[in-house]
PDB file of N, CA and C in Angstrom:
ATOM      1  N   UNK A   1      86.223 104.903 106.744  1.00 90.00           N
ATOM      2  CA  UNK A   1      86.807 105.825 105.812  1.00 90.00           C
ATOM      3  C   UNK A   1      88.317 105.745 105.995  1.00 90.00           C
ATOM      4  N   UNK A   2      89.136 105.430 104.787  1.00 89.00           N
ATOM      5  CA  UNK A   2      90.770 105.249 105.107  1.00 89.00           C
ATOM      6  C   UNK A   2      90.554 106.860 104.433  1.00 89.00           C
ATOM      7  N   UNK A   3      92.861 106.933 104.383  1.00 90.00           N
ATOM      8  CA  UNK A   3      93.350 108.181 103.822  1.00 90.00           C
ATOM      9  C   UNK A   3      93.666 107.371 102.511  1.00 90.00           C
ATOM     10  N   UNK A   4      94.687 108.149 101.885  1.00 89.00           N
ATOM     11  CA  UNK A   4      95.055 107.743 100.924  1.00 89.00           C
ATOM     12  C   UNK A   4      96.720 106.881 100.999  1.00 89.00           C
ATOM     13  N   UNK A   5      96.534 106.847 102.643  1.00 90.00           N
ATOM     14  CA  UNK A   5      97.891 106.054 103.047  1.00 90.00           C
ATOM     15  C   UNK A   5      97.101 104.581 103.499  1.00 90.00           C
ATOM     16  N   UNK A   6      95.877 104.941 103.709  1.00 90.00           N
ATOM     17  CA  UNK A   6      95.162 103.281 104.005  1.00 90.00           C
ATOM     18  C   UNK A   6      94.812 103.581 105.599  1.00 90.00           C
ATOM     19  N   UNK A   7      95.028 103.975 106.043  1.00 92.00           N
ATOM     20  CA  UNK A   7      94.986 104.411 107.532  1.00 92.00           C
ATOM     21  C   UNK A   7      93.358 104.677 107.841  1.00 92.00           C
ATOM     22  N   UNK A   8      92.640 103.791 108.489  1.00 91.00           N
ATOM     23  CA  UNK A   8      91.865 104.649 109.293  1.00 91.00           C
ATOM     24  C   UNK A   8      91.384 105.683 109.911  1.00 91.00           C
ATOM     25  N   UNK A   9      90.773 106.596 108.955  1.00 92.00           N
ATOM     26  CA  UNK A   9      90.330 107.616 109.775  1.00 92.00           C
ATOM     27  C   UNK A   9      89.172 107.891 109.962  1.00 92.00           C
ATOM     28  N   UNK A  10      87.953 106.974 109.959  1.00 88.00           N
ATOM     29  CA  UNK A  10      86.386 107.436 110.416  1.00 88.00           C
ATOM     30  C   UNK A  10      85.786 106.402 109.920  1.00 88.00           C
ATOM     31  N   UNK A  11      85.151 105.381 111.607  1.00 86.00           N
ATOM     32  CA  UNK A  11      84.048 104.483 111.471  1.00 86.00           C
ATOM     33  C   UNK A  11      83.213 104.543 112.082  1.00 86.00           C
ATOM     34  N   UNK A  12      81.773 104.378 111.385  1.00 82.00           N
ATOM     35  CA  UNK A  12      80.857 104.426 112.230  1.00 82.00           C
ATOM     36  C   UNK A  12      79.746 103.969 110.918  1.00 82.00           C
ATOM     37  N   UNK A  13      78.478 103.641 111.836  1.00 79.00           N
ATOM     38  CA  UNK A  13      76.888 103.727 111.460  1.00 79.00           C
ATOM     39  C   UNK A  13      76.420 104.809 111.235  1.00 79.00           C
ATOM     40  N   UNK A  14      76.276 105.075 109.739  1.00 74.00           N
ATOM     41  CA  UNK A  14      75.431 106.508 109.664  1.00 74.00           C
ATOM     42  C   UNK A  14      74.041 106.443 108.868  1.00 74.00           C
ATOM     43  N   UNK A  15      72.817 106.862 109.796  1.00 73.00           N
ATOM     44  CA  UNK A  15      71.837 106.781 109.449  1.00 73.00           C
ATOM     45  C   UNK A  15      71.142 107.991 108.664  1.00 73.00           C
ATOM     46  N   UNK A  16      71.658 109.042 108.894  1.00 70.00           N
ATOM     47  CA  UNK A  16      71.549 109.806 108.205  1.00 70.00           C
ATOM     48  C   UNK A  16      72.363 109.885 106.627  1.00 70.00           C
ATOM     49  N   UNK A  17      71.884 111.072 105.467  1.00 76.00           N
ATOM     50  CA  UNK A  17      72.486 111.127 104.207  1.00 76.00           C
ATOM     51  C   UNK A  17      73.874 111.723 104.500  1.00 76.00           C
ATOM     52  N   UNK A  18      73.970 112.622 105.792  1.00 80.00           N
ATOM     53  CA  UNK A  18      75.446 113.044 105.552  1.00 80.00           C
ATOM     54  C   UNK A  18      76.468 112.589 106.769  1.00 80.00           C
ATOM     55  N   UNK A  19      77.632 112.915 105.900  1.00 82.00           N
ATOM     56  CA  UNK A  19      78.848 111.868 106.857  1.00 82.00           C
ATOM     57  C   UNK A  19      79.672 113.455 107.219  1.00 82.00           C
ATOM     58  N   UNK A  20      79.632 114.219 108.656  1.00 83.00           N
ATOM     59  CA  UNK A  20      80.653 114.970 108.607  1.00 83.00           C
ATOM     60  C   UNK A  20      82.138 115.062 108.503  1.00 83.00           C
ATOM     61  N   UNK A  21      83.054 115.838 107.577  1.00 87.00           N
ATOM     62  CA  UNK A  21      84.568 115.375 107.406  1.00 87.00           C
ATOM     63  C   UNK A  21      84.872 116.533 108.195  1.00 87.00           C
ATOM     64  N   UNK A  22      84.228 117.378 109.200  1.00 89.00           N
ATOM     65  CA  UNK A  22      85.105 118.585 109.052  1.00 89.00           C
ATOM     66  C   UNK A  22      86.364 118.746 110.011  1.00 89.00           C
ATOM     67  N   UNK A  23      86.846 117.832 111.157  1.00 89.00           N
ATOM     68  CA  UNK A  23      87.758 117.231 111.729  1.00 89.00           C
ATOM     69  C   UNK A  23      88.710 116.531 111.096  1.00 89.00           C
ATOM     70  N   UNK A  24      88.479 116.255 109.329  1.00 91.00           N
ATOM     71  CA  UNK A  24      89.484 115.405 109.094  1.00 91.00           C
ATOM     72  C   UNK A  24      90.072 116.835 108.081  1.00 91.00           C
ATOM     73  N   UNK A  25      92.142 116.717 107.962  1.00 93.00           N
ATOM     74  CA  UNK A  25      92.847 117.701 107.275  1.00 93.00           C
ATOM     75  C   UNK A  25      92.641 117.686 106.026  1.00 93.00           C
ATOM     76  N   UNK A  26      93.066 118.301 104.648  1.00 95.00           N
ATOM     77  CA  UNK A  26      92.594 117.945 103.552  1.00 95.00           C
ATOM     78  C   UNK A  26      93.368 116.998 102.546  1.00 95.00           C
ATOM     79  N   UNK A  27      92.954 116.631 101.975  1.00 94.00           N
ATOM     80  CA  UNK A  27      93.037 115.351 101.326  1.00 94.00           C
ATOM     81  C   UNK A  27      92.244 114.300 100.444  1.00 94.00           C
ATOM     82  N   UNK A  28      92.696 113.329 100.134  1.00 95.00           N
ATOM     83  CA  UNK A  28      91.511 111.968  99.556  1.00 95.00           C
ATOM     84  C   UNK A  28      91.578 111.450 100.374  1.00 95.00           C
ATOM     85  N   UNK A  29      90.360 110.925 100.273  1.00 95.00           N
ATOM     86  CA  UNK A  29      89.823 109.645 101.344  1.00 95.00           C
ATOM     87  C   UNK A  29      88.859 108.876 100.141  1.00 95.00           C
ATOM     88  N   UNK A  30      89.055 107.219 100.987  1.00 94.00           N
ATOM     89  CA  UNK A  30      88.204 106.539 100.194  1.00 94.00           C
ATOM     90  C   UNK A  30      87.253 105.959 101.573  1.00 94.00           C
ATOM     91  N   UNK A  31      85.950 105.923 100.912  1.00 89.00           N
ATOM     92  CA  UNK A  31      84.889 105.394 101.862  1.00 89.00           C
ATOM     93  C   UNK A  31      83.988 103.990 101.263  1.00 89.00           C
ATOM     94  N   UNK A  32      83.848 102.812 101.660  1.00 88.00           N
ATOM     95  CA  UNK A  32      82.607 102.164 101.285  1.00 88.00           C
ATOM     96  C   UNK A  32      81.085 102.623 102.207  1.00 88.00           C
ATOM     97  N   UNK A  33      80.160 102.371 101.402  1.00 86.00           N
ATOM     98  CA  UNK A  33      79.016 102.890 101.819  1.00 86.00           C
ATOM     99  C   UNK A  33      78.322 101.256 101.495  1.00 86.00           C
ATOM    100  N   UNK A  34      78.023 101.006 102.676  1.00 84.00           N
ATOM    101  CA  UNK A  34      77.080  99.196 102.638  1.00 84.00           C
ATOM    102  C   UNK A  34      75.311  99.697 102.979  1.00 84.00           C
ATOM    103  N   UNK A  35      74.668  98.677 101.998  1.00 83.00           N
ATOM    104  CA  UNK A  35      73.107  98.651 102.757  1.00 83.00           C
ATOM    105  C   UNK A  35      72.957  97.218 102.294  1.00 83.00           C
ATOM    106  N   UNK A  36      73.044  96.655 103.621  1.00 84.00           N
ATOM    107  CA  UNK A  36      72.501  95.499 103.342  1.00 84.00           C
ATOM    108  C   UNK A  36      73.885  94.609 102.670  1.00 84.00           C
ATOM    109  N   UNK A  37      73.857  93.911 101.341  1.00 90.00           N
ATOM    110  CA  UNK A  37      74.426  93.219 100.788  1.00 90.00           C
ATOM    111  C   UNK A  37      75.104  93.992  99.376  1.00 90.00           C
ATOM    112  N   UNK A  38      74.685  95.165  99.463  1.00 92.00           N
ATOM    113  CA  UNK A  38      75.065  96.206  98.431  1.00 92.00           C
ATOM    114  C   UNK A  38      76.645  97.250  98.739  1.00 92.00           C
ATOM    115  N   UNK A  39      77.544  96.993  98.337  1.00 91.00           N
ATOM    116  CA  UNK A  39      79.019  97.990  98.460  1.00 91.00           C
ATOM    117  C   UNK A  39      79.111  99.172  97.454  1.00 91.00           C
ATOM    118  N   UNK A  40      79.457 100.132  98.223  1.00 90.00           N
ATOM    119  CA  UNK A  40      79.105 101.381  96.887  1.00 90.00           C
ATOM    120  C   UNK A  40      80.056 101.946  97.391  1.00 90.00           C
ATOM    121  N   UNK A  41      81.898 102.042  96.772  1.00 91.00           N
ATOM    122  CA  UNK A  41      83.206 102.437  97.098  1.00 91.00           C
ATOM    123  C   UNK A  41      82.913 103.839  96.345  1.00 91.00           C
ATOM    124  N   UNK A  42      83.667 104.527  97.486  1.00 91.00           N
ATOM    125  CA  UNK A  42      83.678 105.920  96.846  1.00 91.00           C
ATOM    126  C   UNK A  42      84.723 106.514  97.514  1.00 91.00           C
ATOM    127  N   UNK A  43      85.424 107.540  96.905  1.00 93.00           N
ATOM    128  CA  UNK A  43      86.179 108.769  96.678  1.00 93.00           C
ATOM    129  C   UNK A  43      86.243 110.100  97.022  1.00 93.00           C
ATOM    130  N   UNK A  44      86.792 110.598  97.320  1.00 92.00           N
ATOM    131  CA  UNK A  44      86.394 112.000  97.634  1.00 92.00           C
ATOM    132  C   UNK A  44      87.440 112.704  97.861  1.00 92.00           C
ATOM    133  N   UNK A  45      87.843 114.036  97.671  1.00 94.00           N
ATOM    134  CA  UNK A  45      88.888 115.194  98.204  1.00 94.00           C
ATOM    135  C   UNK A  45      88.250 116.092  98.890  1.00 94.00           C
ATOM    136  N   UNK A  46      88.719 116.499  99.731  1.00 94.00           N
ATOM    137  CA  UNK A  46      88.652 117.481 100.870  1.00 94.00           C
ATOM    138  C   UNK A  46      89.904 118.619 100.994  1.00 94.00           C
ATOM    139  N   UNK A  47      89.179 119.815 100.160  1.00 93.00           N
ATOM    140  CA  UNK A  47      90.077 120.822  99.880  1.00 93.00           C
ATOM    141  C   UNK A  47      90.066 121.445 101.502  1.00 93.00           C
TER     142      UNK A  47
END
């Protein structure tokens, strides 16, 4: 998961449906989500 400066802020394997943000300040972040051979880029704000 980058910021919206590109920066790294959260990697990992998540096997579960949810990804906790609640350590990160508020903002956009962009995340890819992989299974397999499949990329699914996504977006998000964190009020």
């Amino acid at each position: 998961m980058h910021d919206l400066l590109g920066q790294e802020v959260q990697r990992g394997i998540f096997v579960a449906s949810n990804i906790s943000v609640a350590t990160l300040p508020s903002g956009m972040y962009f995340l890819v989500l992989r299974n397999g051979a499949k990329q699914i880029p996504m977006k998000f704000i964190k009020e």
